[in-house]
Every structure is written in structure tokens, then in C-alpha cells.
């Protein structure tokens, strides 16, 4: 079993390191700094940490103002309140003017768990991806999160980063060289390809190992960058393996599955199965129970691979 | 004035509901303790004294309505609804479990007696305003109650709702502000000072009263008084203690979203006389 790290923990640590390296970095939160882990930064750099209170819309537009004033703001809260509640502030204050603000949302997806469907964002990747000028990232694990946050700090422009609540297995155990817009092939394979994001990448690696025992050679491509998408890598997988299964802890509408289908239908149509929430909201439960309930386990990925191979 | 006996009964009911809240949170091993305990007295007075409602007919048109705008205090709401008879008390053991009708935050489509879905702070008051407008349009005499957190009122939407409630002169709306002084990241005053709240609501043209939010007599008197106000919505600022009733949870921000451990539950029950 690989090491388990919560992506939000990597975020908090990396942010505190960046704070030392660059005094233009400022951090905002909306009364969730213990959960989003921005409190680590807040403790070390209280003069550059702003708690907006429970006022996410104001937080986002204040961040825009800080960026206009020359700072590099990171603004954090849960994904539902960032992408959801403050959507239009993100659109008008960040995306439209290409403002250099990083919205780093934690508690994305159903693994939020017991808080229930009101707190589980299953639509944030779709709505953030639909905005012109937005960069949208969804790292797989702790090391990739650390690398992504560094890449984002160095990048000039609005970015949405989706992180999770629970601990997830490390897949980038040899470190990660994160480049915005580039995907990573984590396992070679020739019969079909899993294209995954976030915590589903670890699940796909497990599924590929199960399939190997059935003599099915599955490739695993992780897309930590949902937008821009690594179009070449996706098309190459379609050409070389002829069948794709996408998987994400998100609705099958408009997120990774949607993005991959857009690319394939225009560039190289092949059979696709999308694994994700099938146009439903989540509910209360333990994270692993919810993953099983909504069909997001390695076993479900194996079934999806078998289905897509029949359609090849 | 309530009879002494009625006050005693309500206090007794609130103590019992505190026990239910602590037990269900302990069984769920997750959920919001502090804000459920600070709110339960005001909610007990509503469900077991003030509100006209019929647990055997949750959709009775002429019922008074309660909107828990600070939806994370769902355990307090579920304890009241179970005690009133909306569903079996045993269901409380399923809080936050997969498939349970008792979601982490109130869900109108799952739980009998829950009026609207809340959990995203700041939205419940607007929904309560809408319900009050609908009642008036339909010519119903029913009243609408809503409970807010003092951190919650940092949301801009609260002030949009406050503006609308006064603009439409919603005297059938009575809002209770659970003024426990704490939110998640610490003291409300220090995180983002939203005070002074009384003068702000007064300036928004509300009728404002302030009471000790753990004094049944005072709470009920404020509810009665609100019924006499014409043309204005009423805000009852209830001075409360987060974690009230369990000394080692009181005034502590870190018990906002932490359930009682087995040991803490036992000590709490002992304190509440229910060991
Ligand atoms: C829009 C929104 N932002 C953030 C949260 C997360 N959250 C849940 S409770 C809470 C603090 C609430 O403080 P307060 O309103 O004072 O409640 P109380 O002290 O009565 O528990 C926060 C920030 C939320 N539920 N909704
Ligand atoms: Mg409070």
C-alpha cells in the first residue's frame, strides 16, 4: 500500500513554503482555514493572511483587488462555496479580466462524506472549465498537489484548483514535474486507456492491475490539468488503444469525461465509457461507502473497461 | 408570562433534547456539536410551545414554519422533530449514514418536517422571506421562524434578505439570531466583525429585541411580543453560549464540528442527569 496524504495538507504546507520565498503571495479564506489548511500560512504570515469571514463572494472579488494591486492571491474555501456561490465573482472579477488570482478549493467531490450532498461539489470542474481564460487543475495526490501549487504560483492568470478532503494514495512516488496543460502516462497499455483525474487515478492504476490478470493491457493517463487539456496525449491514446474509459469524482456531465469526449468526437472518435456521478447529487455517508455507492471503485472501472472493449 | 410549570417543562424538554443531540452526534462520529447546543433552547420553545404544527400532517397548510438557516445545527432540528413525533426516535441513530433520511444538513425531500434545504449558510433566511410572502399572499395566518448563526450573518445575502423582509413589511417573519460569539476560525469579532448587530438590523428597519437565549421565559415572551409587531419583521438577538449545557464544550470554537467522544458523552450525560 502506498503512502496516504490528503491533497489539502500538501497545499497548506506548500503555501507556507511559498510564503517564505515570495512576499507578494497573500492568502484569503472564508472561515474554513483549519479545513483548507491555509491556517498554516496564516500562522506564519499573519500580515499577509486575510480571513474574509463567511463571505465567499466578497473574498473572491477582494482577491481580485489584491491582484490588481500587484499581489499574488490564493483564495480558499470548500469547492461548493468557491465555484458555486462565488461563481459570478470568479467570472467577472477573475476570468473576464484575466486576474492573477488562484482559487484553491478543497473538499471537492463526494468524499467530503458525512456532511452530505449540500457540501459535495459534483459540478465545479464543469462550471470552471466553461469559463474563458480559466485554467482548471485537479491533482491526483499529495506530491502532484505540491508541484501544481508551485506551478500555479509562477503562472500569471486565474486558476481553479480542486483538492479533496480525505487522505489519498500517493501515485507520483518519484516526485512530480507539473506542467500546466500536460498529462502524465502512468502505465503503458495497448488494449484500452483509462483517462482519469483527481483521486480516480489511483483507482485506475488498481483497475489496470486487475485487468492485466485478465490479459487486458490497460494504459493509464492522468490529467491533472483539466484545462488546458493535453489534447495530443488523449488523441494518441485513442489512436493507439482504440477505446477510452474516463473517470472522475464529479458528474459525468461537463467535467473530464465531457472534455475528453469533446476532443475525441472532433479529433478521433472511438468508444468511450464515462465513469462518474450520473447526473445526481451526493448524500451523507463515509467516503469509501460513497465511492462504492456511486460506482467509483476499481471494480467499477474494470467493468467499464470490459464494456468499452466490447464496443471496440 | 408563562406559568412556572410550563417553564419547567420546557427546560426539562430542552435537557432531554440535549441528550439526544449528544447521543446522535456520538453515534455518527461526525457533525456539529457547539451550534446545536446553543440553539436548542430557542428551538425547544418553538416546537413545544409556540409553533402551531401537526407532526401527523407535516404539510398542513396553516402550520407555522421553521427554517434552520444555520443548517449545520441539523442535530438540534432532528431531535425536535423526533421528539414531536415526525419520525421514530430510533432514526436518530442513522444520522449521517449512507441511505439515512437524516442527512448531514437538512433535506426537505428526505426528512418529514424539514421545510427547505439548508446547509450553505446565508440562504435559509431568503427562503424564509419567500415563505412569509407566500403565506401572506395565500391569506394564511401562519408565522415563519428562522434561526441564524452570528457567523452566518457575515454572508452578504443575509443583508439582501433583511432588506427584502423589511421592504415587504413581513410582520409574519420572526428571526432568531443565535449570538454565541463564535464561528469556526474563532471569535466572530476577531475573524470578521459584523457587529453591532442590533443597530444594523434596526437601520434595516427591523423590530429588534435582545434576550438571554437560554432563558425560556424570556425567549417565549419575545416570541409573543413579535406577534404584536405590525408592518415589520422581528429579530430576536438571543445571547447564547456555544456548547451550552456541557461545561467542557462551552465557549469553545474547536467543538464547532467535533462530535463528543464516548468518554465526553458519558461525562456530558452525567452532567445532564441522564447517565
Ligand atoms: C456558504 C457557507 N460557507 C461556509 C460554510 C461552512 N461553515 C459551516 S458552519 C460555519 C460557521 C458558522 O458559524 P455561526 O453562523 O456562528 O454558527 P454557530 O456558531 O451557531 O455554529 C461555516 C463557515 C457553510 N456551511 N456555508
Ligand atoms: Mg456562532
XYZ file of C-alpha atoms in Angstrom, chain A residues 137-243:
107
model
C -6.439 21.696 -12.261
C -7.291 18.573 -10.306
C -4.208 16.838 -8.874
C -4.138 13.122 -8.092
C -2.168 13.111 -4.856
C -0.003 14.985 -2.365
C 3.213 15.301 -4.402
C 1.366 16.423 -7.507
C -0.564 18.988 -5.458
C 2.673 20.440 -4.119
C 4.104 20.676 -7.645
C 0.859 22.080 -9.070
C 0.636 24.791 -6.411
C 4.195 25.855 -7.235
C 3.392 25.905 -10.965
C 0.275 27.932 -10.284
C 2.152 30.494 -8.183
C 4.583 31.005 -11.058
C 1.807 31.241 -13.666
C 0.209 34.600 -14.433
C -3.582 34.309 -14.656
C -6.704 32.952 -12.967
C -6.585 29.320 -11.884
C -9.050 26.983 -10.184
C -7.500 24.068 -8.319
C -9.703 21.310 -6.954
C -8.467 19.393 -3.910
C -10.020 16.775 -1.664
C -10.787 16.231 1.983
C -9.543 12.732 2.762
C -6.185 11.051 2.512
C -5.449 9.556 -0.896
C -2.713 7.149 -2.033
C 0.439 8.654 -3.484
C 0.746 7.828 -7.176
C 3.611 10.184 -8.004
C 6.042 8.431 -5.676
C 9.083 9.562 -7.646
C 8.134 13.204 -7.432
C 6.217 15.168 -9.979
C 7.263 17.700 -12.562
C 3.969 19.538 -13.040
C 3.390 21.425 -16.263
C 0.035 23.143 -16.757
C -1.659 21.593 -19.808
C 0.328 18.391 -19.771
C -0.956 14.940 -18.801
C 1.047 12.001 -17.494
C 1.068 8.408 -18.723
C 1.398 6.418 -15.515
C 1.127 2.984 -17.050
C 1.630 1.740 -20.602
C -1.031 -0.370 -22.302
C -2.384 -1.195 -25.723
C -5.968 -2.535 -25.461
C -7.707 0.463 -23.917
C -6.919 3.628 -21.937
C -8.149 4.959 -18.619
C -8.099 8.756 -18.655
C -8.616 9.952 -15.113
C -8.248 12.878 -12.760
C -8.072 13.524 -9.021
C -8.350 10.532 -6.729
C -9.722 8.335 -9.533
C -6.221 7.967 -10.945
C -5.150 5.738 -8.063
C -8.320 3.681 -8.618
C -7.492 3.324 -12.323
C -3.994 2.060 -11.543
C -5.585 -0.628 -9.376
C -8.086 -1.466 -12.101
C -5.296 -1.773 -14.675
C -3.514 -4.286 -12.448
C -6.720 -6.345 -12.168
C -7.191 -6.222 -15.937
C -3.625 -7.383 -16.513
C -4.539 -10.644 -14.779
C -7.310 -10.998 -17.369
C -4.777 -10.410 -20.167
C -6.119 -6.969 -20.904
C -3.474 -4.314 -21.362
C -4.767 -1.021 -19.954
C -2.987 2.301 -20.310
C -3.471 4.873 -17.541
C -3.277 8.559 -18.331
C -3.707 11.067 -15.528
C -4.862 14.539 -16.454
C -4.081 16.848 -13.554
C -4.746 19.704 -15.925
C -8.404 19.652 -16.993
C -7.984 22.907 -18.839
C -5.904 23.302 -20.872
C -6.305 19.635 -21.722
C -3.435 17.571 -23.139
C -5.185 17.057 -26.479
C -2.233 15.299 -28.130
C -1.939 12.721 -25.352
C -5.692 11.990 -25.468
C -5.748 11.625 -29.278
C -2.658 9.430 -29.220
C -4.334 7.108 -26.708
C -7.431 6.920 -28.906
C -5.353 6.100 -31.990
C -3.154 3.548 -30.258
C -5.662 1.776 -27.986
C -8.992 2.467 -29.701
C -11.124 2.609 -26.522
